[in-house]
Coordinates of C-alpha atoms in Angstrom, one line a residue:
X1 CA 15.4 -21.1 4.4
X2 CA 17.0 -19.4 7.3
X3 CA 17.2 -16.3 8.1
X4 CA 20.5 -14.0 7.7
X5 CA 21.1 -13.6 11.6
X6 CA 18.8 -16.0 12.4
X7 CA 16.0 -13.4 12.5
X8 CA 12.3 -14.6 12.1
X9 CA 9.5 -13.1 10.1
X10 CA 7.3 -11.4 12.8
X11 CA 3.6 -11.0 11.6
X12 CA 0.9 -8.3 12.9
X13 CA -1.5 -6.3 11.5
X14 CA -3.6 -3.2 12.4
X15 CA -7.4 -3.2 10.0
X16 CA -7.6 0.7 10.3
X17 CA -9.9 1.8 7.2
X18 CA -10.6 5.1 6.9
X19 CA -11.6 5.4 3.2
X20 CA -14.0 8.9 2.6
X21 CA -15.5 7.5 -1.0
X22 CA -19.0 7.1 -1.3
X23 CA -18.8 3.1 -2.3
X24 CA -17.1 2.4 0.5
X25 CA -19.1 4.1 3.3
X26 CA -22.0 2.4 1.5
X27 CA -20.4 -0.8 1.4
X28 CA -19.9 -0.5 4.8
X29 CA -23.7 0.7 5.5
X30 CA -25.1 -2.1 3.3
X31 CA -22.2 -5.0 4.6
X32 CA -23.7 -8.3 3.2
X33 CA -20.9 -10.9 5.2
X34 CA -20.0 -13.4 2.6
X35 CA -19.5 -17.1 3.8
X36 CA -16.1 -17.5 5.7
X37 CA -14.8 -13.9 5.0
X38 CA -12.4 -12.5 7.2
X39 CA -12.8 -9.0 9.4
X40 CA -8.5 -8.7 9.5
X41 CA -6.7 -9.2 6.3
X42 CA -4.2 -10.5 8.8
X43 CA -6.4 -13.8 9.2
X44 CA -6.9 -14.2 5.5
X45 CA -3.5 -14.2 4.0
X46 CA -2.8 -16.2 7.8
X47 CA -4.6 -19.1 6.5
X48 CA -3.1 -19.0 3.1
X49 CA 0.6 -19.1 4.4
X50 CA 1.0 -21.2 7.8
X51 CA 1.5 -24.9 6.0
X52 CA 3.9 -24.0 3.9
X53 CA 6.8 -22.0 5.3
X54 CA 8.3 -23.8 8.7
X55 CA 7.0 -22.3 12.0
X56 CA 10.3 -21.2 13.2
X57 CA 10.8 -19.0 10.7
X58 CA 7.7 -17.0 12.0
X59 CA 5.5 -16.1 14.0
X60 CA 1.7 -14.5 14.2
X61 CA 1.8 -11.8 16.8
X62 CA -1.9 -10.6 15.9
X63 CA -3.3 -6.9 15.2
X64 CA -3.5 -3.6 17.0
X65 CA -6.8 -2.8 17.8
X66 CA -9.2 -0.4 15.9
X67 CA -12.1 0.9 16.6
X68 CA -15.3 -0.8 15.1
X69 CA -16.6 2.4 12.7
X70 CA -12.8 3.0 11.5
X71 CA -12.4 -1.4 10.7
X72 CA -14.0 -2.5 7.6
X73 CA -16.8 -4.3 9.0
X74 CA -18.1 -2.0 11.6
X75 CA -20.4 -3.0 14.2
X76 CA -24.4 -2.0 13.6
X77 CA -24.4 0.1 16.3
X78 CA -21.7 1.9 15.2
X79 CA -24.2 2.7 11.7
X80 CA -24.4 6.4 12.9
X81 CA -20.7 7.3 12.4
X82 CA -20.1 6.1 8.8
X83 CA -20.0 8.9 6.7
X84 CA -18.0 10.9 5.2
X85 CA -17.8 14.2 7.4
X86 CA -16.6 12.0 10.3
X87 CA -13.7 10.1 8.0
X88 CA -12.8 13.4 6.7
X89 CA -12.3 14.9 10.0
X90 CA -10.5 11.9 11.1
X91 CA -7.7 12.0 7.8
X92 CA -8.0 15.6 8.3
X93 CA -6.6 15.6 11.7
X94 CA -4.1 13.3 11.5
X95 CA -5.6 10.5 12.6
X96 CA -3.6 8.2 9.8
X97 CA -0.4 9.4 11.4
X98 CA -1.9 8.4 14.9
X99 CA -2.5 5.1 13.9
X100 CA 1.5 4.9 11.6
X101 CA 2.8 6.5 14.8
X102 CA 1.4 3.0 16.7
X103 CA 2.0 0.8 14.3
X104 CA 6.2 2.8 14.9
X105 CA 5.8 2.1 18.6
X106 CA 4.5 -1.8 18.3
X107 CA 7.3 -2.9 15.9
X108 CA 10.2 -1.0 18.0
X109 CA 8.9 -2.5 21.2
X110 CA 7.7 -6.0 20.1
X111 CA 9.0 -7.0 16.8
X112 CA 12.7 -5.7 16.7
X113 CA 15.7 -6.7 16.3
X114 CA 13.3 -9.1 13.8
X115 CA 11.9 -8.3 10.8
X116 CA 8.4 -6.7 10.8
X117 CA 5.4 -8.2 8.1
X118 CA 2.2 -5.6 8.2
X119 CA -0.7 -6.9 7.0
X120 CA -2.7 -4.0 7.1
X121 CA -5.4 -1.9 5.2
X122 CA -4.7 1.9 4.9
X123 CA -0.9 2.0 2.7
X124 CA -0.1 5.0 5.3
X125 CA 0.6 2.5 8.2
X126 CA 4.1 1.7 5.8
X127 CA 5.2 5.2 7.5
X128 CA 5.1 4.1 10.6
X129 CA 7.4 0.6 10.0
X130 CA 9.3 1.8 7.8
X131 CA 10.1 5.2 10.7
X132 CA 10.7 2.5 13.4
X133 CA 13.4 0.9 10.6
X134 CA 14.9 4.0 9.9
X135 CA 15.7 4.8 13.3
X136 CA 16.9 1.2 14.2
X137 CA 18.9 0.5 11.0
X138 CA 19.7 4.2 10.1
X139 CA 18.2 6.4 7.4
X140 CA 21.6 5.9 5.3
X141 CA 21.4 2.1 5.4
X142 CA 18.1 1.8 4.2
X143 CA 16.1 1.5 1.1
X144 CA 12.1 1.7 0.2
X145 CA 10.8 -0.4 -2.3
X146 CA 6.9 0.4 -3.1
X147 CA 5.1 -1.9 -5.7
X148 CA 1.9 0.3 -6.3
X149 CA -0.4 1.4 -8.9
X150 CA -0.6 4.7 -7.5
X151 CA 2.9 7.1 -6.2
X152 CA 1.2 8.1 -3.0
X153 CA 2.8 11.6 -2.8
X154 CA 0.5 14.2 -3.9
X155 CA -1.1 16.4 -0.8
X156 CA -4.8 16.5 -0.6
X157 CA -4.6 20.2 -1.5
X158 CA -3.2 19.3 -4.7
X159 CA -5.2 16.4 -5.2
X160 CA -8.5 18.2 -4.7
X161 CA -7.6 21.0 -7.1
X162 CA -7.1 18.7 -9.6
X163 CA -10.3 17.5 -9.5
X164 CA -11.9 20.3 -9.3
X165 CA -10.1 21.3 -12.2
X166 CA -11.5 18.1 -14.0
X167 CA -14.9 18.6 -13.1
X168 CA -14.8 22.2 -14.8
X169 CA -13.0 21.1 -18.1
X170 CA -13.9 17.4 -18.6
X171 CA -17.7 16.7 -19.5
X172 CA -17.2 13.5 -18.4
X173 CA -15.8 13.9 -15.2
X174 CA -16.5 10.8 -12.6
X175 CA -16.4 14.0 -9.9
X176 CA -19.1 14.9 -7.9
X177 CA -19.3 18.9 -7.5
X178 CA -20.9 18.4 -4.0
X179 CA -18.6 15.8 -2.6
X180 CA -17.5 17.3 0.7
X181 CA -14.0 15.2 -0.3
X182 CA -12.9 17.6 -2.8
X183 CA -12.9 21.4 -1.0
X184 CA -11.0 23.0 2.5
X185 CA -8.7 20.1 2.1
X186 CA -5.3 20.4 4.8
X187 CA -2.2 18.9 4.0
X188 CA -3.0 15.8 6.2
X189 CA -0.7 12.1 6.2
X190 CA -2.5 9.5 4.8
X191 CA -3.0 6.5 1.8
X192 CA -2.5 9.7 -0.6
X193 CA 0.4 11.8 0.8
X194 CA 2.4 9.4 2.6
X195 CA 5.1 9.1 0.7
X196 CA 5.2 13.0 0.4
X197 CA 5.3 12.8 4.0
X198 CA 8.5 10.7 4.3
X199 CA 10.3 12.5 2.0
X200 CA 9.8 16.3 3.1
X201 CA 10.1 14.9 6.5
X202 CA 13.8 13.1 5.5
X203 CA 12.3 9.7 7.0
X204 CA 13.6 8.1 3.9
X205 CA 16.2 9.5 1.7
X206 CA 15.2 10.2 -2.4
X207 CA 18.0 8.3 -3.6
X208 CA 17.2 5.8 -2.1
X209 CA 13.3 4.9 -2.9
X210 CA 11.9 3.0 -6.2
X211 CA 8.8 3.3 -6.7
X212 CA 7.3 0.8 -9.1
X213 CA 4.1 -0.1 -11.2
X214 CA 2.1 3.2 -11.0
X215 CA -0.1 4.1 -13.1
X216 CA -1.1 7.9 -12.0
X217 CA 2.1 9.4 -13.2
X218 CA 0.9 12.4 -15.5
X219 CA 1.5 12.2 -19.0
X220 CA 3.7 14.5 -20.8
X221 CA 0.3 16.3 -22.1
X222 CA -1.1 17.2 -19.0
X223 CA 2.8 19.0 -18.0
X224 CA 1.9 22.0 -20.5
X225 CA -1.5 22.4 -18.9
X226 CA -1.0 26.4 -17.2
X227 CA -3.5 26.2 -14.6
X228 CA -2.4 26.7 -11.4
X229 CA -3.7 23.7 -9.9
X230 CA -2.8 21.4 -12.9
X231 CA 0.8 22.7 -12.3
X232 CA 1.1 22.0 -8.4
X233 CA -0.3 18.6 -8.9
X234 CA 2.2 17.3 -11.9
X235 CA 5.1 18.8 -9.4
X236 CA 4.2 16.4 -6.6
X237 CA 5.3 13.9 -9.2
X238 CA 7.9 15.9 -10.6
X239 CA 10.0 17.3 -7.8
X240 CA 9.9 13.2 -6.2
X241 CA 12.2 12.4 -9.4
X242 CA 14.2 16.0 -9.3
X243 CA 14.8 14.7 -5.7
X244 CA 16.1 11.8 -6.7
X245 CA 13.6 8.9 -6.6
X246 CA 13.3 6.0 -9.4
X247 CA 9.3 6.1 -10.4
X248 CA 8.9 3.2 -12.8
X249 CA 5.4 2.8 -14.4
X250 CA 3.4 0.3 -15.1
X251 CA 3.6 0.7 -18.4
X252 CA 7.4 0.4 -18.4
X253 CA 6.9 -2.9 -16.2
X254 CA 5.5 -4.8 -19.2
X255 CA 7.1 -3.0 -21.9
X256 CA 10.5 -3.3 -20.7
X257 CA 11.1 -5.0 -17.6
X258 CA 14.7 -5.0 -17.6
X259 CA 14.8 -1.7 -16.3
X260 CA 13.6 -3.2 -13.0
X261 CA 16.4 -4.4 -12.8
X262 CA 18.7 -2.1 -13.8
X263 CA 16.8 0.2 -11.1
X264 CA 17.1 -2.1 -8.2
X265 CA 20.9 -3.1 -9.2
X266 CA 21.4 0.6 -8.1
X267 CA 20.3 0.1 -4.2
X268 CA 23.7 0.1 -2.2
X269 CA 22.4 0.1 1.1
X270 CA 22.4 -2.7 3.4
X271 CA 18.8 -3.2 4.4
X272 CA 15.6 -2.7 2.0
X273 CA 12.0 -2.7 3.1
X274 CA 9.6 -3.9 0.4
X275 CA 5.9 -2.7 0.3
X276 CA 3.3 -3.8 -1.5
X277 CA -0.4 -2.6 -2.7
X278 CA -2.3 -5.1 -3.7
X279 CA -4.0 -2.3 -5.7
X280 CA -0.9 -3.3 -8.4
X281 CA -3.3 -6.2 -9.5
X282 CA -6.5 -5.0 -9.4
X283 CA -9.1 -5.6 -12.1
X284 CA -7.1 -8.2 -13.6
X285 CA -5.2 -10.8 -11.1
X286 CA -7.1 -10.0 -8.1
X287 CA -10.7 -7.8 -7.5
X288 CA -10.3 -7.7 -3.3
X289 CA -8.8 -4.3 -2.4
X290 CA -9.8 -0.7 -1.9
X291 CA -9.2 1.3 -5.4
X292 CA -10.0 -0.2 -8.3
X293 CA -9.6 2.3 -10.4
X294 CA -6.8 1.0 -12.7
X295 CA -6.3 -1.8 -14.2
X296 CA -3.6 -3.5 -12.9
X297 CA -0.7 -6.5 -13.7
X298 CA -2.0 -9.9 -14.2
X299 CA -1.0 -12.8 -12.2
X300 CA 2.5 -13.7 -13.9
X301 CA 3.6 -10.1 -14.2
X302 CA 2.7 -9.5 -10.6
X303 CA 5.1 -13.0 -9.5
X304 CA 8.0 -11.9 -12.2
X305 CA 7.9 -8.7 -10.2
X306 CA 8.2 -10.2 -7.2
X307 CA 11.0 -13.2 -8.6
X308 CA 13.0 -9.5 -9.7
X309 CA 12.7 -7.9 -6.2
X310 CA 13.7 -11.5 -4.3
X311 CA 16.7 -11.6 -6.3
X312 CA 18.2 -8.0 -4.4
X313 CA 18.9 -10.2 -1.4
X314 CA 22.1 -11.5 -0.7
X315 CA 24.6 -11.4 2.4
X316 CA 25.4 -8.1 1.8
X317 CA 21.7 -6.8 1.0
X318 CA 19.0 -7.7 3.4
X319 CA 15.5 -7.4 3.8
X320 CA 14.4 -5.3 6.8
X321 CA 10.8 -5.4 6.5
X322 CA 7.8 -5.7 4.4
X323 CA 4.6 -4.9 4.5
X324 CA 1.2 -5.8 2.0
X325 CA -1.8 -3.2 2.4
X326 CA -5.0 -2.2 0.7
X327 CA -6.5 -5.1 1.5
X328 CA -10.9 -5.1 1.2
X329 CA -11.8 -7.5 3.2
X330 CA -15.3 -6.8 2.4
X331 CA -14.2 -8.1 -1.1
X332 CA -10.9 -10.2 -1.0
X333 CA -12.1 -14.0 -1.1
X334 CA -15.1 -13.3 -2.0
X335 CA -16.7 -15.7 -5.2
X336 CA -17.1 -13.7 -8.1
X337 CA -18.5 -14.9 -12.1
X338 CA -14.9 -15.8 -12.9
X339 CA -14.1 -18.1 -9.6
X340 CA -12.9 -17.3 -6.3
X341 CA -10.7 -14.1 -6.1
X342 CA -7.0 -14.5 -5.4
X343 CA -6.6 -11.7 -3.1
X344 CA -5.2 -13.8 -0.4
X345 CA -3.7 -16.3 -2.4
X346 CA -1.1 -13.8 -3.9
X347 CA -0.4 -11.8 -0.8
X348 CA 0.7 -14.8 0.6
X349 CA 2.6 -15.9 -2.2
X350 CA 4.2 -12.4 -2.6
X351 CA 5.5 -12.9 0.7
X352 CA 6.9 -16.0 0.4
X353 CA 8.9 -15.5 -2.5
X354 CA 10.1 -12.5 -0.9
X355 CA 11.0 -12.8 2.9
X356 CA 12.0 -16.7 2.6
X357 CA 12.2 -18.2 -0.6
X358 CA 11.5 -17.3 -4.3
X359 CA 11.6 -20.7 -5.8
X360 CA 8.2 -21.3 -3.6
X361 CA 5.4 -22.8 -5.5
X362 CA 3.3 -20.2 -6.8
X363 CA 0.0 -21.9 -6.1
X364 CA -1.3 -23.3 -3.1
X365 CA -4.6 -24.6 -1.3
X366 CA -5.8 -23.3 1.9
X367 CA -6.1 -25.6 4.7
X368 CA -9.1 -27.6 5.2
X369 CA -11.7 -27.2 8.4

């Protein structure tokens, strides 16, 4: 199990979670702390990895700080600034690209020539890695791997006419006319545009991001809707595969899982960064992370994925980085009807299997105390 070059695995994380929807803020407003939960997803897949994997392979170098109403446990004094004006404003003005654009400084100061592991909330943080990598390693020589149920590259604009255009023509829209989240939307960074971002902003090049498991790619259906809004959001999806990148869906991933593989046989470059949403299992291997609004892989389809994606690595193609995000850990943990959720468990065996060694057991019991 040692590293090519004798790098280590270098752990931090950074809790930022900004999320505008009404269940979160009043999750966040009503917070119940279950027994033994953890404030930092950092800590929780921590105490699900450290006995397995030898310690100089790694190390824990802890998470950037956050402030308490932007974490997702916020203090009680902090009550007054949960709602959804102020995290509006803050997406609004950047303040995802603040936090990426720290998260760029902390692994280019403290974490390379080593290989960076995020454990983090908000999916936008990948930017600011992945940017640190890109300079370090060179855009050319560098790949992005995203395991997702949702692309990530559609611009709030876009986004919010969408829905605007589902509240007027669906009866049964989920959409709430009065939600401040859907109108006067800029073209911000964040969980929803990032990947938009580091393509128009040549960060990573098309060719060479894959971008698999999602589940909001537009059916053919909706492509032959004329309304102007229907027609910009299906080209954020549209011009990301005109451009160049693989988008496999989640569909595709259980129906024919050899093209995975075919896909990933493609990368040529040297280095390859791997991110992963835990959203790709939720509702079905897992319940603790922030959207829930697909169903996602169960627990073997979720490990085959990650057996496929361990198997890139050789001397010639290395891992660079990796990060796992979308992480509740208001929920992860937590004992639900069916038994204890996995959230933790799996992030910590995704990691495994891919930064040291896929032939890892694919169960394991915290440590005790």
């Amino acid at each position: 199990m040692e590293r090519p070059g004798n790098k280590k695995i270098l752990f931090f994380g950074c809790p930022m979670d900004c999320d505008e929807k009404f269940d979160s803020i009043q999750e966040k407003l009503n917070l119940v702390r279950t027994i033994k939960s953890f404030d930092d997803p950092l800590d929780g897949v921590m105490e699900y990895f450290d006995s397995d994997v030898p310690t100089d392979l790694w190390d824990n170098l802890g998470s950037l700080q956050v402030q308490s109403w932007l974490g997702p446990k916020p203090h009680s004094k902090d009550r007054s600034k949960i709602n959804t004006e102020n995290f509006i404003s803050f997406i609004d003005s950047n303040g995802c690209k603040k936090f990426a654009d720290d998260v760029d400084k902390f692994v280019t100061d403290r974490i390379l020539p080593d290989i960076p592991c995020l454990i983090g909330i908000d999916h936008s943080l990948t930017g600011g890695v992945y940017s640190a990598l890109s300079r370090h390693y060179g855009k050319e020589n560098l790949s992005l791997i995203i395991i997702d149920s949702h692309t990530d590259a559609v611009p709030m604009p876009a986004l919010a006419g969408a829905i605007q255009y589902d509240m007027e023509k669906n009866p049964s829209s989920v959409h709430d006319s009065n939600d401040p989240f859907l109108y006067n939307r800029c073209d911000s960074y964040n969980a929803s545009s990032f990947v938009h971002k580091l393509v128009t902003n040549k960060i990573v090049y098309p060719k060479n991001l894959y971008i698999i498991g999602v589940s909001d790619y537009p059916e053919k259906k909706f492509q032959r809707i004329k309304d102007p809004r229907i027609k910009k959001y299906i080209n954020a999806y549209l011009n990301l595969k005109r451009k160049g990148v693989k988008i496999i869906t989640k569909k595709e991933c259980k129906l024919n899982p050899k093209k995975i593989k075919g896909f990933l046989k493609t990368i040529s470059t040297p280095y390859v960064y791997v991110s992963i949403d835990m959203d790709i299992g939720a509702n079905n291997a897992l319940e603790g992370v922030r959207f829930r609004n697909w169903k996602g892989l169960n627990q073997p389809q979720i490990y085959k994925l990650a057996d496929t994606v361990a198997k890139i690595f050789s001397d010639s193609t290395q891992l660079a980085g990796m990060d796992i995000c979308e992480i509740d850990p208001r929920r992860a943990g937590t004992v639900l009807a069916s038994g204890k959720d996995q959230t933790y468990a799996i992030a910590a065996n995704l990691i495994k299997k891919i930064a040291f060694n896929p032939d890892l057991p694919r169960t394991i019991t915290p440590p005790s105390g």
